PDB file of C-alpha atoms in Angstrom:
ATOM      1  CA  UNK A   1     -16.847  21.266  28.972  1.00 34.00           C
ATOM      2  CA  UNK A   2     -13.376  19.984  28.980  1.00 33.00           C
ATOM      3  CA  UNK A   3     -10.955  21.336  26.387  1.00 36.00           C
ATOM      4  CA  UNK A   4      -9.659  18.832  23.606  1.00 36.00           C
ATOM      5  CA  UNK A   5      -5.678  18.914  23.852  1.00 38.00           C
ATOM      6  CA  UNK A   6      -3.861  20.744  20.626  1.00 41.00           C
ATOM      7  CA  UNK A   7      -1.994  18.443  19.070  1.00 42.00           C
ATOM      8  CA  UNK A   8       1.482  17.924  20.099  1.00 46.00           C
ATOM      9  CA  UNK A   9       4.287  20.360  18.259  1.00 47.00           C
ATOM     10  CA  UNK A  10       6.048  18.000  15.792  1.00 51.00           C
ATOM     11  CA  UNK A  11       9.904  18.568  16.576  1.00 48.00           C
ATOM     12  CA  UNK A  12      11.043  19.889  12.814  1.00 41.00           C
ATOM     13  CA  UNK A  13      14.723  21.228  11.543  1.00 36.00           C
ATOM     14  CA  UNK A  14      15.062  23.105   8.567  1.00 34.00           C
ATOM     15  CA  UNK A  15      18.958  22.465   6.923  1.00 32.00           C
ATOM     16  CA  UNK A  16      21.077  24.765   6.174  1.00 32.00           C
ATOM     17  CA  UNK A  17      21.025  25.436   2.154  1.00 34.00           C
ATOM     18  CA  UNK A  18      22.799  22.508   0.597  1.00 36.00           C
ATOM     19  CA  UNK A  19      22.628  19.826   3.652  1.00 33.00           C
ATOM     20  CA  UNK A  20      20.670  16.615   2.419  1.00 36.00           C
ATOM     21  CA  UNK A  21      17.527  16.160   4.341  1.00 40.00           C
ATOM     22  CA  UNK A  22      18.321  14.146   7.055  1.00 39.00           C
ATOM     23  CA  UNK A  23      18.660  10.941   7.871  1.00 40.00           C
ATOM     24  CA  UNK A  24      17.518   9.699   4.825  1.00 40.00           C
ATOM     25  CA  UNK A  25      17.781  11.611   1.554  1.00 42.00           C
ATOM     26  CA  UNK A  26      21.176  10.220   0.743  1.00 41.00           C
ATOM     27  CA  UNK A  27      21.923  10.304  -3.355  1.00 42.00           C
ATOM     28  CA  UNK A  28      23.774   6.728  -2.920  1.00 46.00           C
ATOM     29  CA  UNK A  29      23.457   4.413  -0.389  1.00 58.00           C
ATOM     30  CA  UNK A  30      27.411   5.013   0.834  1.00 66.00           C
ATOM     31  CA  UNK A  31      26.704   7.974   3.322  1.00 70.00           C
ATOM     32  CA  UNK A  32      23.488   6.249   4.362  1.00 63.00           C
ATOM     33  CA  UNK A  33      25.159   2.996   5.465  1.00 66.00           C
ATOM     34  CA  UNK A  34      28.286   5.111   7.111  1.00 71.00           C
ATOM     35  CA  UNK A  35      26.675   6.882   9.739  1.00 68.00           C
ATOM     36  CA  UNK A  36      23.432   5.053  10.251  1.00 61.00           C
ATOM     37  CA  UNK A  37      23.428   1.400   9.004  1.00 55.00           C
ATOM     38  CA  UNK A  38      25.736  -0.283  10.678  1.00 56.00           C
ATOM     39  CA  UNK A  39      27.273   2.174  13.576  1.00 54.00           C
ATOM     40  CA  UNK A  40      24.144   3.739  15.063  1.00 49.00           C
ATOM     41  CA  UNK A  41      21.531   1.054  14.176  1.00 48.00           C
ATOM     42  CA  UNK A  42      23.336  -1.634  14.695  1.00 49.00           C
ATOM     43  CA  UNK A  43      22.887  -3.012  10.987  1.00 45.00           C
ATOM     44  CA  UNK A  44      19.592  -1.686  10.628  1.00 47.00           C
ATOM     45  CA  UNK A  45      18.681   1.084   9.498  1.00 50.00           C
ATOM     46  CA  UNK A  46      14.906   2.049  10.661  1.00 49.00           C
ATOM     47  CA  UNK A  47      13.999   5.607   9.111  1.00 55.00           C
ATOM     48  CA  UNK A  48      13.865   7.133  12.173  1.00 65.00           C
ATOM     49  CA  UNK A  49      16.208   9.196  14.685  1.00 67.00           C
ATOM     50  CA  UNK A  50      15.133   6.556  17.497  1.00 70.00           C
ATOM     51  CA  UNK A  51      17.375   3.594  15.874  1.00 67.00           C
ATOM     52  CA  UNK A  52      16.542   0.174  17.269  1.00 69.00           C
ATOM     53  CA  UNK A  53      14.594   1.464  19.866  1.00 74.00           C
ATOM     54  CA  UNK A  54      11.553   2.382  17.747  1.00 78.00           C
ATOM     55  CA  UNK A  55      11.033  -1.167  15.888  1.00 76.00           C
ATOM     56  CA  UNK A  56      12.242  -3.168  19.317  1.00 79.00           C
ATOM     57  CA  UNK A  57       9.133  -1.470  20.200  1.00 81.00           C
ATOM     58  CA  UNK A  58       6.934  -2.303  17.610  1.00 82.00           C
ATOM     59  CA  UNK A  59       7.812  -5.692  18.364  1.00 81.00           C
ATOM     60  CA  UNK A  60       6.636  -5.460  21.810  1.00 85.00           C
ATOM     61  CA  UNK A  61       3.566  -3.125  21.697  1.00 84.00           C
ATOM     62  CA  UNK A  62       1.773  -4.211  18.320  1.00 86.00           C
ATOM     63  CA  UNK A  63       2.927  -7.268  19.001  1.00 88.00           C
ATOM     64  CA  UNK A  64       4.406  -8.033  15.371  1.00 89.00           C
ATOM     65  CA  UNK A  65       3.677 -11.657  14.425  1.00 90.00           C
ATOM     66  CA  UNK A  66       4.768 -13.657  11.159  1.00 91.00           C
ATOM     67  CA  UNK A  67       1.525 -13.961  10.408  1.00 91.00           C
ATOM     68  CA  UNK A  68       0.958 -10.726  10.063  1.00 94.00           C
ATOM     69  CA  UNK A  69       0.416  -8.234   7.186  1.00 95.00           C
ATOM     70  CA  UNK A  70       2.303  -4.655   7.638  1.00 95.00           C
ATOM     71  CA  UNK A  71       1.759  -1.608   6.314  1.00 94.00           C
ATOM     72  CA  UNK A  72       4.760   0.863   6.720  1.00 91.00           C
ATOM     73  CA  UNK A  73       3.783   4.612   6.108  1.00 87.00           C
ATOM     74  CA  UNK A  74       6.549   6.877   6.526  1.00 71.00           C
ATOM     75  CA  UNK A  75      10.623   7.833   5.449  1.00 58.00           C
ATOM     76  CA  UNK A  76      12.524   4.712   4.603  1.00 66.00           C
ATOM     77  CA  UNK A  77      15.034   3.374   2.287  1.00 70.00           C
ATOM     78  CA  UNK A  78      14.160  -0.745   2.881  1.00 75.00           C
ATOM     79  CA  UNK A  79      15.913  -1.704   6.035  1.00 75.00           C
ATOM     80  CA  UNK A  80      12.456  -1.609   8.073  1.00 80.00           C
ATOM     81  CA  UNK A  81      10.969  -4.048   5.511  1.00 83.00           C
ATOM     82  CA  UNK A  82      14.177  -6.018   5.427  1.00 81.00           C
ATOM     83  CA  UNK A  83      14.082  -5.770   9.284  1.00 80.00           C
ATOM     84  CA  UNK A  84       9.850  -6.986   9.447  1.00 85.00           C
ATOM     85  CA  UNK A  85      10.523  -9.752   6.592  1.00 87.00           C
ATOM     86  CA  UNK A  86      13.902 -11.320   7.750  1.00 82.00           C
ATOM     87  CA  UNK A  87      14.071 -10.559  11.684  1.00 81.00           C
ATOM     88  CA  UNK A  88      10.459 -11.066  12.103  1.00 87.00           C
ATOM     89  CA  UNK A  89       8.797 -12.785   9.330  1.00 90.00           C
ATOM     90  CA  UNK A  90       5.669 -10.299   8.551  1.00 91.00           C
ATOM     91  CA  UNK A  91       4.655  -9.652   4.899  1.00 93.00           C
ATOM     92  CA  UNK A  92       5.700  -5.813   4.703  1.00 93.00           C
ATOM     93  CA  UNK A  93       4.140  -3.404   1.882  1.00 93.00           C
ATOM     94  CA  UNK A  94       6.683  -0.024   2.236  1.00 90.00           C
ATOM     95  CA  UNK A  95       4.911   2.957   1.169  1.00 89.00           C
ATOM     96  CA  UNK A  96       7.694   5.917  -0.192  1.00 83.00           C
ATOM     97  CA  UNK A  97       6.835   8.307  -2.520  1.00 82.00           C
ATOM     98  CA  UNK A  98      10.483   9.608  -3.028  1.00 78.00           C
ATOM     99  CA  UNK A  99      12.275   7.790  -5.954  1.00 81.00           C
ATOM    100  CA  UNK A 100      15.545   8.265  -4.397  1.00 75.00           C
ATOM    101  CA  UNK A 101      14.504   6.245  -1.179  1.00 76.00           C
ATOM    102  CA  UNK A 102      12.651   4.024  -3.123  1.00 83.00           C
ATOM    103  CA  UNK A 103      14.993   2.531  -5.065  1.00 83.00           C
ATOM    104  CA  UNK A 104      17.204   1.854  -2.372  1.00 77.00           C
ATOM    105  CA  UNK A 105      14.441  -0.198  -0.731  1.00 82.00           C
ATOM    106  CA  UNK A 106      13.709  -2.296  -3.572  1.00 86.00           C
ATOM    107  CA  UNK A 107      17.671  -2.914  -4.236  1.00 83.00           C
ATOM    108  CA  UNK A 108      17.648  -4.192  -0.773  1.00 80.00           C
ATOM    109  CA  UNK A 109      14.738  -5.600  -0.798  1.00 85.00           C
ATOM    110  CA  UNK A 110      15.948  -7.874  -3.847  1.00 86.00           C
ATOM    111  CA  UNK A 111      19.140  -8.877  -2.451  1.00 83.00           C
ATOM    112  CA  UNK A 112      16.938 -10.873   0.730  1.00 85.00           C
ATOM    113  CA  UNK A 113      16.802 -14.625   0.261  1.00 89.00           C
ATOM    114  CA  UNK A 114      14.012 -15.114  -2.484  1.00 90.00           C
ATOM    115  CA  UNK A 115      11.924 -16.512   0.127  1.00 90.00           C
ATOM    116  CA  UNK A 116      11.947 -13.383   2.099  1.00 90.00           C
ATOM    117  CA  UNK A 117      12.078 -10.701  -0.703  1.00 90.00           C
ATOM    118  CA  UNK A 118       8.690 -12.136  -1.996  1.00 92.00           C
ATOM    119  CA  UNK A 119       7.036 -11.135   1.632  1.00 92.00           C
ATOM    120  CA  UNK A 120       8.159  -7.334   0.794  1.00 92.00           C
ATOM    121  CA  UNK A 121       6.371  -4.969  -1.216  1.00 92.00           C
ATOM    122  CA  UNK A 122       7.580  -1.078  -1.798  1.00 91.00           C
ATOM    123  CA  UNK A 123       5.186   1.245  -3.612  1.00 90.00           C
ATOM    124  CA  UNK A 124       5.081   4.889  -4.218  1.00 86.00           C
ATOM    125  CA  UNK A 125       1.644   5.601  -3.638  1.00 84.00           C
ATOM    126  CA  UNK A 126      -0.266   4.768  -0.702  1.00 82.00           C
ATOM    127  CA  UNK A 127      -3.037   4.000  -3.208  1.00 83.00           C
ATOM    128  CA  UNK A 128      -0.973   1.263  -5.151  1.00 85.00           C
ATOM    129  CA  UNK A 129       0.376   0.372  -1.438  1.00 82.00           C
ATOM    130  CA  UNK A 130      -3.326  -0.633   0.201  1.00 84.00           C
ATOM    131  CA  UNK A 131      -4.821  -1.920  -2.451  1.00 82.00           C
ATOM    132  CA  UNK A 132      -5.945  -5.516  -1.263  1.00 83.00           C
ATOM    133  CA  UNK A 133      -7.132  -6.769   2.186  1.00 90.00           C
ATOM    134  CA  UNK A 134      -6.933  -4.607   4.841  1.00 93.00           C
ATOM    135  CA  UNK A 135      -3.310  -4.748   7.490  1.00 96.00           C
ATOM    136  CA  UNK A 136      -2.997  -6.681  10.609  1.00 96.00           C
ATOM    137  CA  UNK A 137      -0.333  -3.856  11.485  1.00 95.00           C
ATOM    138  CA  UNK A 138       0.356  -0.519  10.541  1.00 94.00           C
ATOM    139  CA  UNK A 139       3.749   1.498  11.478  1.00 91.00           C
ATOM    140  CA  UNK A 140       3.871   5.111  10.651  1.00 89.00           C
ATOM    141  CA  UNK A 141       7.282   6.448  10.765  1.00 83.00           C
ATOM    142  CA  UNK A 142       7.880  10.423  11.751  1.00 79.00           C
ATOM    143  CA  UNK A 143       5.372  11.869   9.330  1.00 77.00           C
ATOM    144  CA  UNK A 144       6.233  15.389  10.679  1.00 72.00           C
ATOM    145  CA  UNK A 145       9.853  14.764   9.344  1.00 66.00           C
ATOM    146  CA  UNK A 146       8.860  15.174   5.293  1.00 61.00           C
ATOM    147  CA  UNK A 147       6.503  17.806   5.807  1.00 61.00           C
ATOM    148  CA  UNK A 148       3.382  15.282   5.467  1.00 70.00           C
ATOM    149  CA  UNK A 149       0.348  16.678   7.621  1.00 83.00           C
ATOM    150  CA  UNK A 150      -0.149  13.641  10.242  1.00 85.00           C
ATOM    151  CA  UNK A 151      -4.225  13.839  10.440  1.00 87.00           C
ATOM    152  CA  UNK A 152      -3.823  12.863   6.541  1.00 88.00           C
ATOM    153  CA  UNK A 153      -1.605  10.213   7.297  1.00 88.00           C
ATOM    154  CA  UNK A 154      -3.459   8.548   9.754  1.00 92.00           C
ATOM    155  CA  UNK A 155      -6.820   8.624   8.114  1.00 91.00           C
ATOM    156  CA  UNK A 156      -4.418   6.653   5.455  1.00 90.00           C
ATOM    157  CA  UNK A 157      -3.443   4.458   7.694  1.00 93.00           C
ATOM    158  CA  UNK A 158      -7.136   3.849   9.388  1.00 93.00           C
ATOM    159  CA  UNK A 159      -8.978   2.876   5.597  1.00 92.00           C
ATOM    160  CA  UNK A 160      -5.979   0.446   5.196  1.00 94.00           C
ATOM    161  CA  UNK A 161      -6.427  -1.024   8.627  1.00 95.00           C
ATOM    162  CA  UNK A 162      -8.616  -3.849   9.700  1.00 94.00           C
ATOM    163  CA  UNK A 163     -11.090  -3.764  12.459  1.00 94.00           C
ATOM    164  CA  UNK A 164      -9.105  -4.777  15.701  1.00 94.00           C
ATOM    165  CA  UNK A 165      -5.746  -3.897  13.567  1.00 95.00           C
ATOM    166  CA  UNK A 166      -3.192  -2.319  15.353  1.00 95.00           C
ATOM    167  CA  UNK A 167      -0.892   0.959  14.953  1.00 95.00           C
ATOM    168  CA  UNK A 168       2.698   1.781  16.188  1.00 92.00           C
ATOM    169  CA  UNK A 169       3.032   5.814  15.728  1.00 91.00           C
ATOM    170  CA  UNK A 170       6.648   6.819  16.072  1.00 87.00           C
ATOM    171  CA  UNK A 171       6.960  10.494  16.435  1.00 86.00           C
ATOM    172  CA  UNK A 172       9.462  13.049  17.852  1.00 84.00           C
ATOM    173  CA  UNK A 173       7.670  16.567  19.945  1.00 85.00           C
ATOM    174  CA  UNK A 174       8.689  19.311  21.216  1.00 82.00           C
ATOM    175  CA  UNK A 175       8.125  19.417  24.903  1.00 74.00           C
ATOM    176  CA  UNK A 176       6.021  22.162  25.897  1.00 72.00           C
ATOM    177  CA  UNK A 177       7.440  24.356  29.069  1.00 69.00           C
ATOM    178  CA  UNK A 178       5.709  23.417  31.831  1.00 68.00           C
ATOM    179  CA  UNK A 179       4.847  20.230  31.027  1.00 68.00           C
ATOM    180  CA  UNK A 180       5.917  16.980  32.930  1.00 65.00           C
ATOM    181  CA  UNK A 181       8.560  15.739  31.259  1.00 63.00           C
ATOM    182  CA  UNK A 182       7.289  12.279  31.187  1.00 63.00           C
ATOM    183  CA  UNK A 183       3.938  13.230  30.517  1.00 68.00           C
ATOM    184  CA  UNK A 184       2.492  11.444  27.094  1.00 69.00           C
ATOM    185  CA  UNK A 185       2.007  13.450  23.952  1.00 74.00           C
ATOM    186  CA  UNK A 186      -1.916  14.095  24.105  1.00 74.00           C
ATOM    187  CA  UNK A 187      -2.302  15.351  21.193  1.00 84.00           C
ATOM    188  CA  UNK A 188      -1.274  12.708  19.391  1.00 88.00           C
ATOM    189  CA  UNK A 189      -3.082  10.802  21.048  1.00 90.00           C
ATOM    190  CA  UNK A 190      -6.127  12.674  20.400  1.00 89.00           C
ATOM    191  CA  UNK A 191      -5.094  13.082  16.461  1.00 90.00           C
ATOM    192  CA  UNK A 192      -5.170   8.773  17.174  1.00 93.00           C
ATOM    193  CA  UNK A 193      -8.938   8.867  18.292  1.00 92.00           C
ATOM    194  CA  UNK A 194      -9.860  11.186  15.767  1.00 91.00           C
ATOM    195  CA  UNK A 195      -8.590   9.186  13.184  1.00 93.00           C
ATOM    196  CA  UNK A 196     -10.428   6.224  14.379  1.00 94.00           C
ATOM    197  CA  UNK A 197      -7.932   4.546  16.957  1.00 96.00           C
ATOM    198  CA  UNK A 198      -8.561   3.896  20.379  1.00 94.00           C
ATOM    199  CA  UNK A 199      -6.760   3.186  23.421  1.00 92.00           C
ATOM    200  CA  UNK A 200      -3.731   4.986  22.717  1.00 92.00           C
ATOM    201  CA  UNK A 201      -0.576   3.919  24.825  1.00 91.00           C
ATOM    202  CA  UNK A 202       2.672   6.302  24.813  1.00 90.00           C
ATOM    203  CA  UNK A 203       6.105   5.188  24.967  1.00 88.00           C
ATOM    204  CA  UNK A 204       8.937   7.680  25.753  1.00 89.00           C
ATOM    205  CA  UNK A 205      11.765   6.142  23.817  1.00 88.00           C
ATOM    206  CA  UNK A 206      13.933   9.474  23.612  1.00 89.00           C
ATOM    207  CA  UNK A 207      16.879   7.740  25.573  1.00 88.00           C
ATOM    208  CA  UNK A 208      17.153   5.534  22.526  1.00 85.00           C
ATOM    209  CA  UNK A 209      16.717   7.979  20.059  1.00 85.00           C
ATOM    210  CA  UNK A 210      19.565  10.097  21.720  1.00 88.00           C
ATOM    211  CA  UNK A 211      22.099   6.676  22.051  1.00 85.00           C
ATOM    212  CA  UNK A 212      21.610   6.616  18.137  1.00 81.00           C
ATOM    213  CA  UNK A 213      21.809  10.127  17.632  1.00 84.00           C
ATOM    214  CA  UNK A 214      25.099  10.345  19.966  1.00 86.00           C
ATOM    215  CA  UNK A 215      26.526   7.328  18.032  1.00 83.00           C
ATOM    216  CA  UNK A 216      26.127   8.926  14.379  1.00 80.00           C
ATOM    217  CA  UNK A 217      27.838  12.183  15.538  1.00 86.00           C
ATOM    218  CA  UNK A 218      31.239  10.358  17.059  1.00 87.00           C
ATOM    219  CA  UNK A 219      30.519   8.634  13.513  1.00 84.00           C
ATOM    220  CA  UNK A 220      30.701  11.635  11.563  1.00 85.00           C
ATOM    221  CA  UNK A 221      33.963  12.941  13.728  1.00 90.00           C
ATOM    222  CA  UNK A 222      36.105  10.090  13.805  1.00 89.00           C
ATOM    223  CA  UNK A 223      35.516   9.015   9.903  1.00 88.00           C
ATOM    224  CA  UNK A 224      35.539  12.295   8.456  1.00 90.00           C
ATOM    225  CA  UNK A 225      37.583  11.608   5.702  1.00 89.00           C
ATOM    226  CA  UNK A 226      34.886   8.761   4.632  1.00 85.00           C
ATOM    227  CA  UNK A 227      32.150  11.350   5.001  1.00 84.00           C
ATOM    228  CA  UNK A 228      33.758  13.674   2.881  1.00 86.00           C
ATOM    229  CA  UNK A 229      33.703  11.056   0.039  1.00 82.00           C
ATOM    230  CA  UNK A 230      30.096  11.902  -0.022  1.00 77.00           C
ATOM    231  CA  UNK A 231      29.920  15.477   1.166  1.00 79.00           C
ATOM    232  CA  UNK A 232      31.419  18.964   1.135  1.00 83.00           C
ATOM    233  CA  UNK A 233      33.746  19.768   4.050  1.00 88.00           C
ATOM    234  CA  UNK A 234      30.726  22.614   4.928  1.00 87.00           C
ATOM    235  CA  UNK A 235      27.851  20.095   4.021  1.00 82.00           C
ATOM    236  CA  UNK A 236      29.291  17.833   6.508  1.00 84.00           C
ATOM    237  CA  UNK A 237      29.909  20.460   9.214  1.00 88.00           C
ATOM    238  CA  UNK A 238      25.912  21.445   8.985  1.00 84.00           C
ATOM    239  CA  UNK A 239      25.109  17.923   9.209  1.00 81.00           C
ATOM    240  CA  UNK A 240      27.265  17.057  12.223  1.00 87.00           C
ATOM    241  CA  UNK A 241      25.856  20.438  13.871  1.00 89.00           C
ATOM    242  CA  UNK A 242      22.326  19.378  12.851  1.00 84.00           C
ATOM    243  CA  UNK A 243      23.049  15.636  14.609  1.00 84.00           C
ATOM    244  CA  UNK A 244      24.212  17.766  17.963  1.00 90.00           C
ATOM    245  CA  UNK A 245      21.399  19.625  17.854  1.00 90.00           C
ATOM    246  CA  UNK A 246      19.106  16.931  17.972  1.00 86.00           C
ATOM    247  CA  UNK A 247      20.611  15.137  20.590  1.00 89.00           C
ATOM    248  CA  UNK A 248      20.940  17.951  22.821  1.00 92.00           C
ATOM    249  CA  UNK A 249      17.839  18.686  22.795  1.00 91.00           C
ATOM    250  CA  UNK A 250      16.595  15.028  23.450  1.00 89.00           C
ATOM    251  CA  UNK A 251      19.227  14.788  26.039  1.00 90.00           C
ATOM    252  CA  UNK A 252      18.391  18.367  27.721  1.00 89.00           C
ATOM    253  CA  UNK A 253      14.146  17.592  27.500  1.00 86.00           C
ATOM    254  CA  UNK A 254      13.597  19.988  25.207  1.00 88.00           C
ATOM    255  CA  UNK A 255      12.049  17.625  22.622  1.00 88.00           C
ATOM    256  CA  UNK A 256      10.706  13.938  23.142  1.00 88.00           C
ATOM    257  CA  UNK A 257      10.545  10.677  20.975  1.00 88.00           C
ATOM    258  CA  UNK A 258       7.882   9.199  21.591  1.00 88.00           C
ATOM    259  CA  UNK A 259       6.142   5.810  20.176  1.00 89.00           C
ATOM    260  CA  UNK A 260       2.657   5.720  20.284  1.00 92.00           C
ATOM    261  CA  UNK A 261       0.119   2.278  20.118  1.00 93.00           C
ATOM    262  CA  UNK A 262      -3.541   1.843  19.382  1.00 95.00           C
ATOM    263  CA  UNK A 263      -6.401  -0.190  17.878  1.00 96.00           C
ATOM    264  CA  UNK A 264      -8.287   0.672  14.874  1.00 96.00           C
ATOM    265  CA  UNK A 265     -11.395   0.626  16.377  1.00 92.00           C
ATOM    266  CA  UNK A 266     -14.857   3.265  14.514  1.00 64.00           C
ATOM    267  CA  UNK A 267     -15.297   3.653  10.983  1.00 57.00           C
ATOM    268  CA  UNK A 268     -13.320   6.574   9.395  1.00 51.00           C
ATOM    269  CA  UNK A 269     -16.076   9.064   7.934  1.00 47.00           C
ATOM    270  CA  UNK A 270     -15.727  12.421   6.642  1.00 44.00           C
ATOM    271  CA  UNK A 271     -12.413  13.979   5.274  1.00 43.00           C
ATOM    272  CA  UNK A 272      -9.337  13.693   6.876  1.00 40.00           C
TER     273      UNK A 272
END
């Protein structure tokens, strides 16, 4: 009998008392579009520590049409939905319980062209969020990140799926010792198939996710005094150590981004 793989080792920090959660629990949007909108995501800011990388990717292994209907499960404050609707043309519903990141998505999501903001949806509930036909596309940003338990999410993301639909997982590990450090995270993988994906396809994206990473830290040094606008002098020391910490590891293999693709293939049954 072959042994199912444990699931891969989501790669979690715990701040320091009195550092935001990062990247996106900002209390305004001014921090938030300092270090990661414009410098380290090139104008986009994607809810994730892989920057461009993870939604160029999306693009590519989903493939993301205009025709198609997106369900985006995961930590966000509205550039992914800005970045689906305007750079791509998909009809996005945004699912983010926290208020804080929620308004920020629907202030950006009502500055778009009206032509574009009426293709984006943000909800707080993934209830309200899949109510309607079932997704062409589902993207499920770094679950791990918030403390939400990933078999959960993906059973969420399965019911609002259609048959054939596809899913973009976007997930940083920690690498086990001993493991080929290109090898593909198998246990999310098999948390995929369990959920009622198949074909699973992994992605290491980590040299993105460390460009990004390496680009909000020389943010945080050389525009200090803008940071401080926003945070304590000690707040923004933990966060700048926190950023380092993270990209060391990516850069030393000690953790691994990872983007993950499948097709919604059996009937979820049971609970998740």
């Amino acid at each position: 009998m072959t042994a199912v793989p444990g699931p891969a080792a989501p790669a979690t920090t715990t701040p320091a008392s009195g550092v935001p959660a990062w990247p996106g629990d900002w209390s305004t949007d001014g921090l938030w579009r300092l270090i990661w909108y414009g410098p380290a995501h090139q104008g986009w800011e994607f809810g994730s520590y892989a920057g461009p990388a993870l939604l160029d990717r999306a693009v590519e292994e989903l493939p993301l049409h205009a025709s198609d209907r997106v369900l985006h499960l995961g930590t966000d404050g509205g550039e992914t939905s800005r970045y689906l609707a305007l750079g791509v043309g998909c009809a996005v519903t945004a699912v983010e319980p926290d208020p804080v990141r929620r308004g920020h998505a629907r202030r950006r999501a009502r500055a778009l062209p009206p032509g574009v903001a009426a293709r984006v949806r943000i909800t707080g509930s993934t209830s309200e969020g899949t109510s309607g036909p079932p997704f062409d596309r589902v993207l499920v940003v770094q679950p791990a990140r918030t403390g939400d338990d990933l078999a959960a999410v993906l059973r969420q993301a399965a019911l609002a799926a259609r048959p054939g639909g596809r899913i973009l997982l976007g997930e940083l590990v920690r690498h086990r010792p001993g493991r080929p450090r290109g090898a593909a995270p198998d246990g999310l993988e098999v948390r995929l198939r369990q959920a009622g994906f198949g074909g699973p396809r992994s992605v290491d994206i980590s040299d993105g996710a460390a460009d990004a990473l390496r680009t909000a830290q020389l943010t945080l040094i050389r525009r200090r005094h803008e940071v401080l606008r926003h945070l304590s002098p000690t707040a923004a020391d933990q966060l700048l150590a926190l950023i380092r910490t993270a990209q060391a590891d990516l850069c030393a293999g000690r953790s691994r981004f990872w983007a993950v693709s499948a097709t919604r293939t059996s009937p979820v049954s049971g609970p998740g």
